Amino acid sequence: MRVRVEQTALPGIGVRHDMVTTSGRRLGVVTHRNGRRDLVLYDQDDPDACTADIPLNDDEAEALADILGASLMLGQLSGLRQQAAGLLTEQISIPAGSPYVGRKLGDTKARTRTSASIVAVLREREVIASPDPSFRFEAGDVVVVVGTRRGLDGVTAILADSDPDG
C-alpha cells in the first residue's frame, strides 16, 4: 500500500514533507534552505499542532533515512509533484485589528475549518517553522499557509474575523 506524502514549499524556509500513518499519526520533515532538517510530530487531536520538533544535522538525517529506507521514500516523492499540483502557498498578514492578535494559533482551528495548514509564521526577521497551537499571534505577523485556493481564502477570512463557514 502506498503512503501519501504531501510536499509543501515554505517560502523563505525550505520544503515540508508530511504523511499520516495508518495509526492516524501525522509526521513530517522540514528541510530548511540551509540544509538543516527538522523531524516534526503533530498532535493527534489537532493536526495543526506540533508536539515535537527534533532538529537533525546532516549525519543524523542520513542515518535516519538509511534506517527508514531512503530509496522507498524517494520513489514516493517522485510522484508527489503531480499530486501537489492543486496546492498553493500564501503569506497572510495579521492586521493590528485582527481578533487573533494576542490569541493562540490553536484558537483559529484553521486546519479543521479550512483544510489549509499554517506551516510557519514570519515575525520581524525570524521564521517560526511549524508553530504549535500555543503560539500567540502578534500584529504584523505573517503566516505561511498551504492549501487549496478555498482553504487559503478560509484562513484569510478567519484571521480577518469573517466567518469562512458562512
PDB file of C-alpha atoms in Angstrom:
ATOM      1  CA  MET A   1       0.000   0.000   0.000  1.00  0.00           C
ATOM      2  CA  ARG A   2       1.290   3.448  -0.926  1.00  0.00           C
ATOM      3  CA  VAL A   3       1.541   6.224   1.627  1.00  0.00           C
ATOM      4  CA  ARG A   4       0.569   9.686   0.508  1.00  0.00           C
ATOM      5  CA  VAL A   5       3.316  12.209   1.175  1.00  0.00           C
ATOM      6  CA  GLU A   6       2.382  15.876   0.973  1.00  0.00           C
ATOM      7  CA  GLN A   7       5.109  18.238  -0.162  1.00  0.00           C
ATOM      8  CA  THR A   8       4.749  21.886   0.725  1.00  0.00           C
ATOM      9  CA  ALA A   9       7.068  24.668  -0.338  1.00  0.00           C
ATOM     10  CA  LEU A  10       7.762  27.022   2.562  1.00  0.00           C
ATOM     11  CA  PRO A  11       8.776  30.344   1.026  1.00  0.00           C
ATOM     12  CA  GLY A  12      11.903  31.641   2.671  1.00  0.00           C
ATOM     13  CA  ILE A  13      12.250  28.467   4.706  1.00  0.00           C
ATOM     14  CA  GLY A  14      12.508  25.345   2.533  1.00  0.00           C
ATOM     15  CA  VAL A  15      10.232  22.380   1.973  1.00  0.00           C
ATOM     16  CA  ARG A  16       7.999  20.356   4.274  1.00  0.00           C
ATOM     17  CA  HIS A  17       7.015  16.737   3.650  1.00  0.00           C
ATOM     18  CA  ASP A  18       4.153  15.311   5.716  1.00  0.00           C
ATOM     19  CA  MET A  19       2.423  11.977   5.923  1.00  0.00           C
ATOM     20  CA  VAL A  20      -0.225  10.284   8.017  1.00  0.00           C
ATOM     21  CA  THR A  21       0.494   6.791   9.335  1.00  0.00           C
ATOM     22  CA  THR A  22      -2.078   4.008   9.364  1.00  0.00           C
ATOM     23  CA  SER A  23      -2.406   4.630  13.107  1.00  0.00           C
ATOM     24  CA  GLY A  24      -3.524   8.174  12.311  1.00  0.00           C
ATOM     25  CA  ARG A  25      -0.349   9.970  13.432  1.00  0.00           C
ATOM     26  CA  ARG A  26       0.849  12.872  11.288  1.00  0.00           C
ATOM     27  CA  LEU A  27       4.579  13.414  10.991  1.00  0.00           C
ATOM     28  CA  GLY A  28       6.798  15.403   8.722  1.00  0.00           C
ATOM     29  CA  VAL A  29      10.239  16.620   7.833  1.00  0.00           C
ATOM     30  CA  VAL A  30      11.016  20.286   7.293  1.00  0.00           C
ATOM     31  CA  THR A  31      14.085  20.714   5.104  1.00  0.00           C
ATOM     32  CA  HIS A  32      15.448  24.223   5.531  1.00  0.00           C
ATOM     33  CA  ARG A  33      17.195  26.099   2.754  1.00  0.00           C
ATOM     34  CA  ASN A  34      20.459  25.894   4.714  1.00  0.00           C
ATOM     35  CA  GLY A  35      20.230  22.090   4.748  1.00  0.00           C
ATOM     36  CA  ARG A  36      19.010  21.712   8.323  1.00  0.00           C
ATOM     37  CA  ARG A  37      16.153  19.257   8.756  1.00  0.00           C
ATOM     38  CA  ASP A  38      13.555  19.018  11.493  1.00  0.00           C
ATOM     39  CA  LEU A  39      11.599  15.874  12.213  1.00  0.00           C
ATOM     40  CA  VAL A  40       8.138  17.075  13.248  1.00  0.00           C
ATOM     41  CA  LEU A  41       5.407  15.158  15.086  1.00  0.00           C
ATOM     42  CA  TYR A  42       1.869  16.548  15.177  1.00  0.00           C
ATOM     43  CA  ASP A  43      -0.800  16.320  17.852  1.00  0.00           C
ATOM     44  CA  GLN A  44      -3.286  13.503  17.267  1.00  0.00           C
ATOM     45  CA  ASP A  45      -6.231  15.692  18.217  1.00  0.00           C
ATOM     46  CA  ASP A  46      -5.129  18.835  16.381  1.00  0.00           C
ATOM     47  CA  PRO A  47      -3.255  18.299  13.120  1.00  0.00           C
ATOM     48  CA  ASP A  48      -2.169  21.955  13.214  1.00  0.00           C
ATOM     49  CA  ALA A  49      -0.335  21.386  16.468  1.00  0.00           C
ATOM     50  CA  CYS A  50       3.305  20.374  16.552  1.00  0.00           C
ATOM     51  CA  THR A  51       4.037  18.251  19.626  1.00  0.00           C
ATOM     52  CA  ALA A  52       7.724  17.643  18.913  1.00  0.00           C
ATOM     53  CA  ASP A  53      10.309  19.216  16.658  1.00  0.00           C
ATOM     54  CA  ILE A  54      13.607  17.373  16.510  1.00  0.00           C
ATOM     55  CA  PRO A  55      16.456  19.157  14.665  1.00  0.00           C
ATOM     56  CA  LEU A  56      18.697  16.781  12.711  1.00  0.00           C
ATOM     57  CA  ASN A  57      22.144  17.566  11.324  1.00  0.00           C
ATOM     58  CA  ASP A  58      23.227  16.030   8.007  1.00  0.00           C
ATOM     59  CA  ASP A  59      24.707  12.903   9.579  1.00  0.00           C
ATOM     60  CA  GLU A  60      21.652  12.305  11.741  1.00  0.00           C
ATOM     61  CA  ALA A  61      19.261  12.826   8.822  1.00  0.00           C
ATOM     62  CA  GLU A  62      21.282  10.463   6.653  1.00  0.00           C
ATOM     63  CA  ALA A  63      21.329   7.830   9.378  1.00  0.00           C
ATOM     64  CA  LEU A  64      17.567   8.145   9.868  1.00  0.00           C
ATOM     65  CA  ALA A  65      16.977   7.929   6.109  1.00  0.00           C
ATOM     66  CA  ASP A  66      19.100   4.790   5.957  1.00  0.00           C
ATOM     67  CA  ILE A  67      17.149   3.285   8.801  1.00  0.00           C
ATOM     68  CA  LEU A  68      13.808   4.087   7.181  1.00  0.00           C
ATOM     69  CA  GLY A  69      14.845   3.156   3.659  1.00  0.00           C
ATOM     70  CA  ALA A  70      15.665   6.248   1.646  1.00  0.00           C
ATOM     71  CA  SER A  71      15.048   4.567  -1.694  1.00  0.00           C
ATOM     72  CA  LEU A  72      11.438   3.865  -0.762  1.00  0.00           C
ATOM     73  CA  MET A  73      10.872   7.493   0.240  1.00  0.00           C
ATOM     74  CA  LEU A  74      12.472   8.874  -2.893  1.00  0.00           C
ATOM     75  CA  GLY A  75      10.254   6.665  -5.027  1.00  0.00           C
ATOM     76  CA  GLN A  76       7.173   8.015  -3.286  1.00  0.00           C
ATOM     77  CA  LEU A  77       8.335  11.610  -3.563  1.00  0.00           C
ATOM     78  CA  SER A  78       8.956  11.304  -7.295  1.00  0.00           C
ATOM     79  CA  GLY A  79       5.209  11.055  -7.902  1.00  0.00           C
ATOM     80  CA  LEU A  80       4.407  13.747  -5.397  1.00  0.00           C
ATOM     81  CA  ARG A  81       4.811  16.713  -7.716  1.00  0.00           C
ATOM     82  CA  GLN A  82       1.776  15.609  -9.682  1.00  0.00           C
ATOM     83  CA  GLN A  83      -0.353  15.126  -6.547  1.00  0.00           C
ATOM     84  CA  ALA A  84       0.639  18.516  -5.124  1.00  0.00           C
ATOM     85  CA  ALA A  85      -0.339  20.412  -8.255  1.00  0.00           C
ATOM     86  CA  GLY A  86      -3.513  21.769  -6.638  1.00  0.00           C
ATOM     87  CA  LEU A  87      -1.776  23.059  -3.512  1.00  0.00           C
ATOM     88  CA  LEU A  88      -0.934  26.699  -3.105  1.00  0.00           C
ATOM     89  CA  THR A  89       1.113  28.628  -0.593  1.00  0.00           C
ATOM     90  CA  GLU A  90       0.244  32.091   0.571  1.00  0.00           C
ATOM     91  CA  GLN A  91       1.510  34.572   3.114  1.00  0.00           C
ATOM     92  CA  ILE A  92      -1.236  36.262   5.131  1.00  0.00           C
ATOM     93  CA  SER A  93      -0.587  39.225   7.424  1.00  0.00           C
ATOM     94  CA  ILE A  94      -2.156  39.540  10.847  1.00  0.00           C
ATOM     95  CA  PRO A  95      -3.515  43.092  10.875  1.00  0.00           C
ATOM     96  CA  ALA A  96      -3.457  45.130  14.080  1.00  0.00           C
ATOM     97  CA  GLY A  97      -7.255  44.882  14.251  1.00  0.00           C
ATOM     98  CA  SER A  98      -7.384  41.109  13.932  1.00  0.00           C
ATOM     99  CA  PRO A  99      -9.207  39.418  16.800  1.00  0.00           C
ATOM    100  CA  TYR A 100      -6.347  36.903  16.876  1.00  0.00           C
ATOM    101  CA  VAL A 101      -3.686  39.402  17.978  1.00  0.00           C
ATOM    102  CA  GLY A 102      -2.555  38.040  21.345  1.00  0.00           C
ATOM    103  CA  ARG A 103      -4.502  34.811  20.871  1.00  0.00           C
ATOM    104  CA  LYS A 104      -3.239  31.302  20.257  1.00  0.00           C
ATOM    105  CA  LEU A 105      -2.890  29.705  16.842  1.00  0.00           C
ATOM    106  CA  GLY A 106      -4.989  26.808  18.159  1.00  0.00           C
ATOM    107  CA  ASP A 107      -7.882  29.208  18.703  1.00  0.00           C
ATOM    108  CA  THR A 108      -8.203  29.618  14.927  1.00  0.00           C
ATOM    109  CA  LYS A 109      -8.872  25.885  14.316  1.00  0.00           C
ATOM    110  CA  ALA A 110      -7.734  26.824  10.813  1.00  0.00           C
ATOM    111  CA  ARG A 111      -6.895  23.325   9.601  1.00  0.00           C
ATOM    112  CA  THR A 112     -10.092  21.811  10.937  1.00  0.00           C
ATOM    113  CA  ARG A 113     -12.240  24.569   9.466  1.00  0.00           C
ATOM    114  CA  THR A 114     -10.481  25.026   6.107  1.00  0.00           C
ATOM    115  CA  SER A 115      -8.192  22.007   5.498  1.00  0.00           C
ATOM    116  CA  ALA A 116      -5.365  24.509   4.992  1.00  0.00           C
ATOM    117  CA  SER A 117      -2.289  24.433   7.216  1.00  0.00           C
ATOM    118  CA  ILE A 118      -0.389  27.251   8.869  1.00  0.00           C
ATOM    119  CA  VAL A 119       3.130  25.942   8.360  1.00  0.00           C
ATOM    120  CA  ALA A 120       5.191  28.906   9.539  1.00  0.00           C
ATOM    121  CA  VAL A 121       4.986  32.398  10.936  1.00  0.00           C
ATOM    122  CA  LEU A 122       7.308  35.202   9.911  1.00  0.00           C
ATOM    123  CA  ARG A 123       7.891  37.700  12.736  1.00  0.00           C
ATOM    124  CA  GLU A 124      10.280  40.545  12.089  1.00  0.00           C
ATOM    125  CA  ARG A 125      13.380  38.702  10.813  1.00  0.00           C
ATOM    126  CA  GLU A 126      12.561  35.393  12.485  1.00  0.00           C
ATOM    127  CA  VAL A 127      10.988  32.364  10.829  1.00  0.00           C
ATOM    128  CA  ILE A 128       8.976  30.197  13.192  1.00  0.00           C
ATOM    129  CA  ALA A 129       8.503  26.862  11.430  1.00  0.00           C
ATOM    130  CA  SER A 130       5.629  24.597  12.413  1.00  0.00           C
ATOM    131  CA  PRO A 131       4.309  26.775  15.237  1.00  0.00           C
ATOM    132  CA  ASP A 132       2.405  24.812  17.863  1.00  0.00           C
ATOM    133  CA  PRO A 133      -1.168  25.619  18.945  1.00  0.00           C
ATOM    134  CA  SER A 134       0.053  27.615  21.940  1.00  0.00           C
ATOM    135  CA  PHE A 135       1.861  30.064  19.645  1.00  0.00           C
ATOM    136  CA  ARG A 136       0.447  33.573  20.170  1.00  0.00           C
ATOM    137  CA  PHE A 137      -0.001  35.911  17.229  1.00  0.00           C
ATOM    138  CA  GLU A 138       1.230  39.483  17.243  1.00  0.00           C
ATOM    139  CA  ALA A 139       0.117  42.304  14.989  1.00  0.00           C
ATOM    140  CA  GLY A 140       2.307  42.283  11.898  1.00  0.00           C
ATOM    141  CA  ASP A 141       2.976  38.553  11.965  1.00  0.00           C
ATOM    142  CA  VAL A 142       2.821  36.940   8.545  1.00  0.00           C
ATOM    143  CA  VAL A 143       1.512  33.386   8.491  1.00  0.00           C
ATOM    144  CA  VAL A 144       2.550  30.999   5.740  1.00  0.00           C
ATOM    145  CA  VAL A 145      -0.452  28.893   4.765  1.00  0.00           C
ATOM    146  CA  VAL A 146      -0.625  25.898   2.452  1.00  0.00           C
ATOM    147  CA  GLY A 147      -3.788  24.512   0.951  1.00  0.00           C
ATOM    148  CA  THR A 148      -6.286  24.824  -1.829  1.00  0.00           C
ATOM    149  CA  ARG A 149      -7.488  28.234  -3.016  1.00  0.00           C
ATOM    150  CA  ARG A 150     -10.659  27.771  -0.962  1.00  0.00           C
ATOM    151  CA  GLY A 151      -8.661  26.802   2.126  1.00  0.00           C
ATOM    152  CA  LEU A 152      -6.345  29.797   1.816  1.00  0.00           C
ATOM    153  CA  ASP A 153      -9.328  32.100   1.443  1.00  0.00           C
ATOM    154  CA  GLY A 154     -10.871  30.484   4.517  1.00  0.00           C
ATOM    155  CA  VAL A 155      -7.774  31.116   6.651  1.00  0.00           C
ATOM    156  CA  THR A 156      -7.677  34.712   5.409  1.00  0.00           C
ATOM    157  CA  ALA A 157     -11.305  35.124   6.474  1.00  0.00           C
ATOM    158  CA  ILE A 158     -10.648  33.579   9.895  1.00  0.00           C
ATOM    159  CA  LEU A 159      -7.715  35.882  10.603  1.00  0.00           C
ATOM    160  CA  ALA A 160      -9.775  38.870   9.442  1.00  0.00           C
ATOM    161  CA  ASP A 161     -12.662  37.642  11.628  1.00  0.00           C
ATOM    162  CA  SER A 162     -15.073  36.942   8.798  1.00  0.00           C
ATOM    163  CA  ASP A 163     -16.603  33.552   9.285  1.00  0.00           C
ATOM    164  CA  PRO A 164     -15.444  31.253   6.426  1.00  0.00           C
ATOM    165  CA  ASP A 165     -18.213  28.805   7.310  1.00  0.00           C
ATOM    166  CA  GLY A 166     -20.833  31.289   6.243  1.00  0.00           C
TER     167      GLY A 166
END
